[in-house]
Amino acid sequence: MDSPQDSSPDVPAVHEEAPREPILTLPVALTAYIALLALIHLRVLLPPELENWTIDVFGFIPKRYDSSLLNLQIPGGAGAKVWSFVTYSLLHANLTHLGFNVLWLLPFGSALARRFGAVRFFVFMAVTAAAGALAHLVTHEHAVAPMIGASASVSGAMAAAIRFAFARGSFLSFSRSDADTAAKVPALPLSCALRDGRVVGFLAVWFGVNIIFGVGAIGIDAETTSVAWQAHIGGFFAGLLLFALFDPVPRVRNDAADASSQDVSDRI
């Protein structure tokens, strides 16, 4: 007796394609930060007197801290001496100013927000903003003009990101992984990062651009004043040096570190 044959027709195997990641995906923390900046910028719709008042109260004004000016009345009082170290970074002069900062923040801030998580990310942005304000205060102790803008925090985010951006598998390496994995690769120790030619090149270009814009008094547009490049540098150094205090990715042994941008992780 012939054995029964399988009468079912051959069915071609179906291969399911892995879902593709969208070209631009932003972590929730960064999306919330950008939305906050945009919401606060709606203050430009206020009457001019009220808009100017918000800048005076929440912008960073070095003259607030001049103890010799007993008769100078600056809106905000004693409280503004504290909160303006951070709140100035949430204000922008115009849409060009806001858009310029957001564009720089998208690649570096996205990687940093994925790595740090929401709480660390927001605290980090506040700390680098305060560092930028302090640098501005030291170099402009008698200035009356308010300083506003997120550039110091953006600079801090860029500095922190380059601690791991060029490591193998990270978002600026030649063998990058998906966005979440790329943001979680072990970071370069600072001593190794500063011996990496790509990091040094990035630093040279960044400092060069800031000095040219600052010393040359090139503003965001014709209506703005000169760029507060000292605040940018203050935020940048804070991000570079304080990154290890915020980084949640576990470290590895010192002998596992590689100065040529391998997968490494160490703290300052």
XYZ file of C-alpha atoms in Angstrom:
268
model
C 0.000 0.000 0.000
C 1.310 3.259 -0.965
C 1.946 5.618 1.918
C -0.417 8.577 1.989
C 1.013 11.697 0.481
C 0.680 15.205 1.895
C -1.799 16.918 -0.372
C -1.175 20.395 1.029
C 0.466 22.690 -1.529
C 3.864 24.161 -0.896
C 3.496 27.493 0.819
C 6.366 29.927 0.376
C 7.921 31.041 3.621
C 6.966 34.509 4.684
C 9.790 36.645 6.012
C 8.665 39.458 8.232
C 10.714 42.583 7.914
C 11.894 44.126 11.134
C 10.136 47.396 11.793
C 12.194 50.288 10.606
C 13.045 53.046 12.985
C 11.787 56.462 11.884
C 14.409 58.801 10.488
C 14.018 61.244 13.361
C 12.836 60.005 16.734
C 13.214 62.145 19.816
C 13.240 60.841 23.381
C 10.418 62.058 25.587
C 12.729 64.172 27.778
C 14.109 66.139 24.838
C 10.674 66.532 23.271
C 9.368 67.926 26.558
C 12.352 70.305 26.835
C 11.858 71.663 23.317
C 8.104 71.985 23.905
C 8.824 73.940 27.085
C 11.121 76.329 25.202
C 8.473 76.823 22.517
C 5.708 77.394 25.065
C 7.755 79.951 26.982
C 8.612 81.723 23.736
C 4.943 82.574 23.322
C 5.723 85.437 25.719
C 6.584 87.441 22.584
C 2.828 87.729 22.084
C 2.524 89.706 25.304
C 2.360 93.506 25.287
C 5.885 94.984 25.001
C 5.931 96.236 28.597
C 5.062 92.810 29.995
C 7.452 91.016 27.660
C 10.306 93.277 28.765
C 9.332 92.636 32.377
C 9.689 88.860 31.891
C 13.194 89.352 30.489
C 14.173 91.613 33.392
C 12.816 89.173 35.971
C 13.958 85.879 34.459
C 16.939 86.919 32.338
C 20.463 86.822 33.771
C 21.659 90.359 34.624
C 25.158 90.614 36.158
C 24.322 94.008 37.710
C 21.999 92.218 40.151
C 25.068 91.013 42.022
C 26.858 94.375 42.235
C 26.661 95.265 45.932
C 27.856 98.812 45.277
C 24.635 99.687 43.435
C 22.337 100.241 46.399
C 19.850 102.418 44.528
C 19.520 100.280 41.403
C 16.102 98.637 41.275
C 15.991 95.582 39.007
C 12.700 93.661 38.769
C 12.717 90.281 40.476
C 14.365 91.273 43.739
C 16.438 88.809 45.726
C 14.657 85.785 44.281
C 15.829 86.599 40.761
C 19.431 86.378 41.980
C 18.799 82.655 42.430
C 16.362 81.520 39.752
C 17.821 83.614 36.920
C 20.915 81.348 36.909
C 18.642 78.825 35.179
C 15.551 80.645 33.912
C 17.531 82.813 31.488
C 18.237 79.654 29.484
C 14.521 79.159 28.802
C 14.098 82.562 27.119
C 15.028 83.439 23.539
C 15.171 86.693 21.632
C 13.301 85.467 18.540
C 12.445 82.390 16.509
C 15.851 82.406 14.800
C 17.590 82.332 18.167
C 15.324 79.527 19.397
C 15.581 77.528 16.173
C 19.374 77.775 16.091
C 19.655 76.300 19.592
C 17.100 73.574 18.913
C 18.863 72.493 15.708
C 22.159 72.053 17.572
C 20.392 70.258 20.410
C 18.607 67.672 18.227
C 21.531 65.264 17.589
C 23.521 65.783 20.791
C 20.621 66.349 23.183
C 18.780 63.343 21.792
C 21.696 61.008 22.507
C 22.204 62.529 25.944
C 18.530 62.307 26.917
C 18.432 58.637 25.899
C 21.527 57.957 27.980
C 20.666 59.986 31.076
C 16.912 59.574 31.302
C 14.521 62.445 32.007
C 15.537 63.441 35.547
C 19.288 63.405 34.949
C 18.823 65.186 31.628
C 16.822 68.094 33.075
C 19.159 68.483 36.061
C 22.157 68.398 33.715
C 20.675 71.130 31.521
C 20.041 73.275 34.600
C 23.567 72.754 35.955
C 25.234 73.642 32.648
C 22.979 76.701 32.352
C 24.142 77.829 35.805
C 27.770 77.241 34.822
C 27.277 79.396 31.738
C 25.697 82.149 33.833
C 28.604 82.031 36.271
C 31.127 82.358 33.449
C 29.153 85.318 32.084
C 29.028 86.934 35.516
C 32.787 86.627 36.006
C 33.520 88.209 32.616
C 30.699 90.798 32.614
C 30.331 91.798 36.259
C 29.063 95.303 35.484
C 26.769 94.425 32.556
C 23.178 95.690 32.700
C 21.909 93.952 29.548
C 20.087 90.669 30.286
C 21.541 87.463 28.896
C 19.008 84.943 27.571
C 19.137 81.726 25.562
C 19.806 78.009 25.990
C 23.200 78.107 24.273
C 25.189 77.346 27.439
C 23.098 74.241 28.101
C 23.282 73.204 24.452
C 27.058 73.595 24.624
C 27.130 71.463 27.769
C 25.077 68.764 26.042
C 27.461 68.771 23.083
C 30.491 68.461 25.368
C 28.946 65.597 27.327
C 27.899 63.783 24.152
C 31.394 63.751 22.664
C 32.510 61.715 25.681
C 30.797 58.740 24.027
C 29.835 59.954 20.526
C 32.928 58.538 18.802
C 33.080 55.229 20.695
C 32.451 52.117 18.590
C 28.715 51.725 18.018
C 27.816 55.243 19.118
C 26.023 57.836 17.042
C 29.088 59.474 15.443
C 31.065 56.279 14.882
C 31.351 54.444 11.570
C 29.616 51.364 12.998
C 26.654 52.868 14.806
C 23.841 50.807 16.285
C 20.191 51.742 16.722
C 19.534 55.024 18.538
C 19.005 53.576 22.018
C 21.998 51.251 21.842
C 24.196 53.959 20.327
C 23.393 56.239 23.251
C 24.338 53.618 25.839
C 27.818 52.592 24.714
C 30.483 52.949 27.423
C 32.072 56.392 27.419
C 35.669 57.272 26.802
C 37.655 58.273 29.879
C 38.364 61.998 29.644
C 42.112 61.398 29.350
C 41.532 59.036 26.417
C 38.945 61.296 24.804
C 41.400 64.165 24.740
C 43.887 61.974 22.855
C 41.350 61.009 20.192
C 41.951 63.021 17.029
C 38.248 63.284 16.224
C 37.438 64.660 19.651
C 40.326 67.121 19.479
C 39.182 68.196 16.020
C 35.642 68.717 17.262
C 36.932 70.801 20.188
C 39.114 72.922 17.896
C 36.246 73.680 15.520
C 33.794 74.371 18.350
C 36.105 76.759 20.192
C 37.160 78.424 16.956
C 33.574 79.119 15.895
C 32.667 80.507 19.317
C 35.691 82.786 19.471
C 35.082 84.074 15.945
C 31.419 84.771 16.678
C 32.157 86.227 20.091
C 35.192 88.403 19.431
C 33.782 89.460 16.082
C 30.471 90.365 17.756
C 28.522 88.405 15.159
C 24.956 88.061 16.390
C 22.247 85.592 15.494
C 20.815 88.275 13.219
C 21.021 92.002 12.740
C 18.734 92.731 15.680
C 20.645 90.813 18.323
C 23.608 91.821 20.397
C 26.927 89.994 20.418
C 27.046 86.310 21.270
C 27.733 85.523 24.937
C 30.558 83.163 24.033
C 31.981 83.082 27.563
C 28.707 81.538 28.756
C 28.936 78.958 25.969
C 32.432 77.992 27.121
C 31.312 77.842 30.758
C 28.489 75.463 29.852
C 30.767 73.428 27.604
C 33.422 72.879 30.269
C 30.750 72.004 32.823
C 29.297 69.390 30.483
C 32.708 67.946 29.667
C 33.897 67.715 33.277
C 30.629 66.876 35.069
C 29.464 64.238 32.601
C 30.771 61.429 34.824
C 28.578 62.548 37.729
C 25.435 62.063 35.635
C 26.412 59.079 33.493
C 24.415 55.957 34.505
C 26.314 53.551 32.213
C 28.536 51.244 34.316
C 32.256 51.760 34.159
C 34.829 49.136 33.222
C 38.334 48.469 34.476
C 40.984 50.996 33.565
C 42.979 48.363 31.689
C 40.004 47.851 29.370
C 40.124 51.448 28.166
C 41.393 52.115 24.663
C 42.423 55.571 23.491
C 41.421 54.807 19.914
C 37.669 55.022 20.559
C 36.945 51.396 21.385
C 34.096 50.376 23.685
C 35.357 51.815 26.938
C 33.879 53.186 30.091
C 35.630 54.991 32.878
C 35.008 58.042 34.975
C 37.090 61.138 35.482
